[in-house]
GROMACS .gro file of C-alpha atoms in nm:
model
  170
    1UNK     CA    1   0.601  -0.567   0.330
    2UNK     CA    2   0.856  -0.712   0.089
    3UNK     CA    3   0.743  -1.066   0.173
    4UNK     CA    4   0.379  -0.978   0.106
    5UNK     CA    5   0.468  -0.806  -0.220
    6UNK     CA    6   0.682  -1.099  -0.340
    7UNK     CA    7   0.414  -1.351  -0.237
    8UNK     CA    8   0.145  -1.159  -0.427
    9UNK     CA    9   0.377  -1.134  -0.728
   10UNK     CA   10   0.460  -1.507  -0.726
   11UNK     CA   11   0.095  -1.609  -0.691
   12UNK     CA   12  -0.005  -1.369  -0.970
   13UNK     CA   13   0.278  -1.493  -1.192
   14UNK     CA   14   0.179  -1.855  -1.128
   15UNK     CA   15  -0.191  -1.800  -1.195
   16UNK     CA   16  -0.127  -1.587  -1.502
   17UNK     CA   17   0.132  -1.811  -1.666
   18UNK     CA   18   0.071  -2.168  -1.552
   19UNK     CA   19  -0.303  -2.199  -1.496
   20UNK     CA   20  -0.595  -2.185  -1.736
   21UNK     CA   21  -0.968  -2.196  -1.680
   22UNK     CA   22  -0.999  -2.467  -1.945
   23UNK     CA   23  -0.765  -2.708  -1.763
   24UNK     CA   24  -0.768  -2.593  -1.400
   25UNK     CA   25  -1.125  -2.464  -1.375
   26UNK     CA   26  -1.220  -2.302  -1.048
   27UNK     CA   27  -0.871  -2.359  -0.903
   28UNK     CA   28  -0.739  -2.074  -1.120
   29UNK     CA   29  -1.019  -1.851  -0.991
   30UNK     CA   30  -0.934  -1.944  -0.632
   31UNK     CA   31  -0.566  -1.863  -0.688
   32UNK     CA   32  -0.654  -1.528  -0.846
   33UNK     CA   33  -0.880  -1.446  -0.550
   34UNK     CA   34  -0.592  -1.533  -0.314
   35UNK     CA   35  -0.363  -1.306  -0.520
   36UNK     CA   36  -0.612  -1.018  -0.496
   37UNK     CA   37  -0.666  -1.062  -0.121
   38UNK     CA   38  -0.292  -1.044  -0.056
   39UNK     CA   39  -0.209  -0.776  -0.313
   40UNK     CA   40  -0.475  -0.527  -0.200
   41UNK     CA   41  -0.320  -0.516   0.147
   42UNK     CA   42  -0.017  -0.351  -0.014
   43UNK     CA   43  -0.223  -0.035  -0.067
   44UNK     CA   44  -0.278  -0.003   0.309
   45UNK     CA   45   0.075  -0.108   0.399
   46UNK     CA   46   0.217   0.145   0.155
   47UNK     CA   47   0.052   0.429   0.345
   48UNK     CA   48   0.216   0.301   0.665
   49UNK     CA   49   0.548   0.253   0.483
   50UNK     CA   50   0.551   0.608   0.345
   51UNK     CA   51   0.472   0.749   0.689
   52UNK     CA   52   0.749   0.535   0.838
   53UNK     CA   53   0.999   0.650   0.575
   54UNK     CA   54   0.900   1.012   0.638
   55UNK     CA   55   0.956   0.976   1.014
   56UNK     CA   56   1.257   0.739   0.988
   57UNK     CA   57   1.496   0.840   0.709
   58UNK     CA   58   1.674   0.565   0.517
   59UNK     CA   59   2.023   0.475   0.640
   60UNK     CA   60   2.309   0.648   0.464
   61UNK     CA   61   2.468   0.460   0.179
   62UNK     CA   62   2.832   0.367   0.237
   63UNK     CA   63   3.100   0.619   0.143
   64UNK     CA   64   3.264   0.347  -0.066
   65UNK     CA   65   2.980   0.374  -0.319
   66UNK     CA   66   3.044   0.602  -0.613
   67UNK     CA   67   2.805   0.895  -0.670
   68UNK     CA   68   2.674   0.715  -0.981
   69UNK     CA   69   2.599   0.399  -0.782
   70UNK     CA   70   2.423   0.605  -0.513
   71UNK     CA   71   2.213   0.770  -0.782
   72UNK     CA   72   2.125   0.428  -0.930
   73UNK     CA   73   2.036   0.298  -0.583
   74UNK     CA   74   1.802   0.592  -0.522
   75UNK     CA   75   1.646   0.550  -0.868
   76UNK     CA   76   1.593   0.179  -0.798
   77UNK     CA   77   1.421   0.258  -0.469
   78UNK     CA   78   1.196   0.516  -0.634
   79UNK     CA   79   1.111   0.257  -0.902
   80UNK     CA   80   1.019   0.005  -0.630
   81UNK     CA   81   0.790   0.259  -0.461
   82UNK     CA   82   0.632   0.340  -0.797
   83UNK     CA   83   0.566  -0.031  -0.851
   84UNK     CA   84   0.421  -0.065  -0.500
   85UNK     CA   85   0.163   0.192  -0.608
   86UNK     CA   86   0.115   0.104  -0.975
   87UNK     CA   87   0.067  -0.273  -0.950
   88UNK     CA   88  -0.213  -0.274  -0.690
   89UNK     CA   89  -0.387   0.019  -0.861
   90UNK     CA   90  -0.375  -0.143  -1.206
   91UNK     CA   91  -0.479  -0.474  -1.049
   92UNK     CA   92  -0.785  -0.316  -0.888
   93UNK     CA   93  -0.874  -0.134  -1.210
   94UNK     CA   94  -0.833  -0.459  -1.402
   95UNK     CA   95  -1.059  -0.646  -1.160
   96UNK     CA   96  -1.325  -0.375  -1.149
   97UNK     CA   97  -1.321  -0.330  -1.528
   98UNK     CA   98  -1.413  -0.698  -1.559
   99UNK     CA   99  -1.694  -0.656  -1.306
  100UNK     CA  100  -1.516  -0.835  -1.020
  101UNK     CA  101  -1.443  -0.703  -0.671
  102UNK     CA  102  -1.104  -0.616  -0.522
  103UNK     CA  103  -1.112  -0.804  -0.189
  104UNK     CA  104  -0.885  -0.730   0.107
  105UNK     CA  105  -0.775  -1.028   0.320
  106UNK     CA  106  -1.113  -1.197   0.273
  107UNK     CA  107  -1.258  -0.929   0.505
  108UNK     CA  108  -1.412  -0.671   0.273
  109UNK     CA  109  -1.401  -0.540  -0.082
  110UNK     CA  110  -1.252  -0.210  -0.183
  111UNK     CA  111  -1.523   0.016  -0.322
  112UNK     CA  112  -1.526  -0.012  -0.700
  113UNK     CA  113  -1.412   0.316  -0.852
  114UNK     CA  114  -1.520   0.212  -1.202
  115UNK     CA  115  -1.789  -0.014  -1.340
  116UNK     CA  116  -1.742  -0.302  -1.580
  117UNK     CA  117  -1.576  -0.157  -1.889
  118UNK     CA  118  -1.406  -0.358  -2.166
  119UNK     CA  119  -1.227  -0.046  -2.297
  120UNK     CA  120  -1.055   0.001  -1.960
  121UNK     CA  121  -0.975  -0.371  -1.944
  122UNK     CA  122  -0.801  -0.345  -2.281
  123UNK     CA  123  -0.567  -0.084  -2.131
  124UNK     CA  124  -0.511  -0.201  -1.773
  125UNK     CA  125  -0.471  -0.574  -1.842
  126UNK     CA  126  -0.155  -0.539  -2.053
  127UNK     CA  127  -0.033  -0.255  -1.831
  128UNK     CA  128  -0.067  -0.473  -1.519
  129UNK     CA  129   0.111  -0.760  -1.693
  130UNK     CA  130   0.399  -0.545  -1.821
  131UNK     CA  131   0.440  -0.377  -1.482
  132UNK     CA  132   0.450  -0.719  -1.315
  133UNK     CA  133   0.730  -0.831  -1.548
  134UNK     CA  134   0.917  -0.506  -1.486
  135UNK     CA  135   0.887  -0.540  -1.109
  136UNK     CA  136   1.011  -0.899  -1.132
  137UNK     CA  137   1.325  -0.776  -1.305
  138UNK     CA  138   1.356  -0.489  -1.059
  139UNK     CA  139   1.329  -0.726  -0.761
  140UNK     CA  140   1.592  -0.960  -0.904
  141UNK     CA  141   1.823  -0.663  -0.958
  142UNK     CA  142   1.755  -0.539  -0.605
  143UNK     CA  143   1.836  -0.881  -0.457
  144UNK     CA  144   2.157  -0.915  -0.660
  145UNK     CA  145   2.265  -0.564  -0.557
  146UNK     CA  146   2.203  -0.642  -0.189
  147UNK     CA  147   2.398  -0.968  -0.215
  148UNK     CA  148   2.682  -0.788  -0.396
  149UNK     CA  149   2.704  -0.538  -0.113
  150UNK     CA  150   2.716  -0.817   0.142
  151UNK     CA  151   2.951  -1.067  -0.020
  152UNK     CA  152   3.170  -0.857  -0.250
  153UNK     CA  153   3.173  -0.505  -0.104
  154UNK     CA  154   3.136  -0.638   0.253
  155UNK     CA  155   2.955  -0.324   0.365
  156UNK     CA  156   2.651  -0.275   0.591
  157UNK     CA  157   2.383  -0.230   0.321
  158UNK     CA  158   2.224  -0.577   0.347
  159UNK     CA  159   2.236  -0.566   0.727
  160UNK     CA  160   2.065  -0.226   0.730
  161UNK     CA  161   1.793  -0.368   0.502
  162UNK     CA  162   1.733  -0.660   0.737
  163UNK     CA  163   1.754  -0.434   1.044
  164UNK     CA  164   2.058  -0.615   1.187
  165UNK     CA  165   2.279  -0.384   1.385
  166UNK     CA  166   2.656  -0.383   1.342
  167UNK     CA  167   2.693  -0.527   1.690
  168UNK     CA  168   2.496  -0.839   1.590
  169UNK     CA  169   2.758  -0.926   1.326
  170UNK     CA  170   3.009  -1.049   1.589
   0.00000   0.00000   0.00000
């Protein structure tokens, strides 16, 4: 799921910051459609992920972590889950408010919950952009924290994230 989320984020970042309809024409539209088709799958995967988390609790954080660091880790994970919900929802609202569909893997479109509405666009466009910048910073922080655990603290946190057992570290 992380790979899909990061791919959707990178494609959205690229299309939003480096392409323009004036210069790139329909290519920008094609990239945005690709972004939507990947990003909308997150909504479905999130349902599976929440069920998985409910039935398979997260591994315990190492005892070497201070209570404050454990609290920050939990807050960071809650923020990531919030972003996994907020970005696809604001993206769909943004698309629908402009009168465009929200396609899923080029197979079907999500039913539009709102009709074309410039007033909604004025709210969800900047919200989607600001959330995307925030999640970019959150992901960078998450990656740095995982690498710190692996290379500096030398604990099992990164291995538990990548599902490597302690026996595979031989």
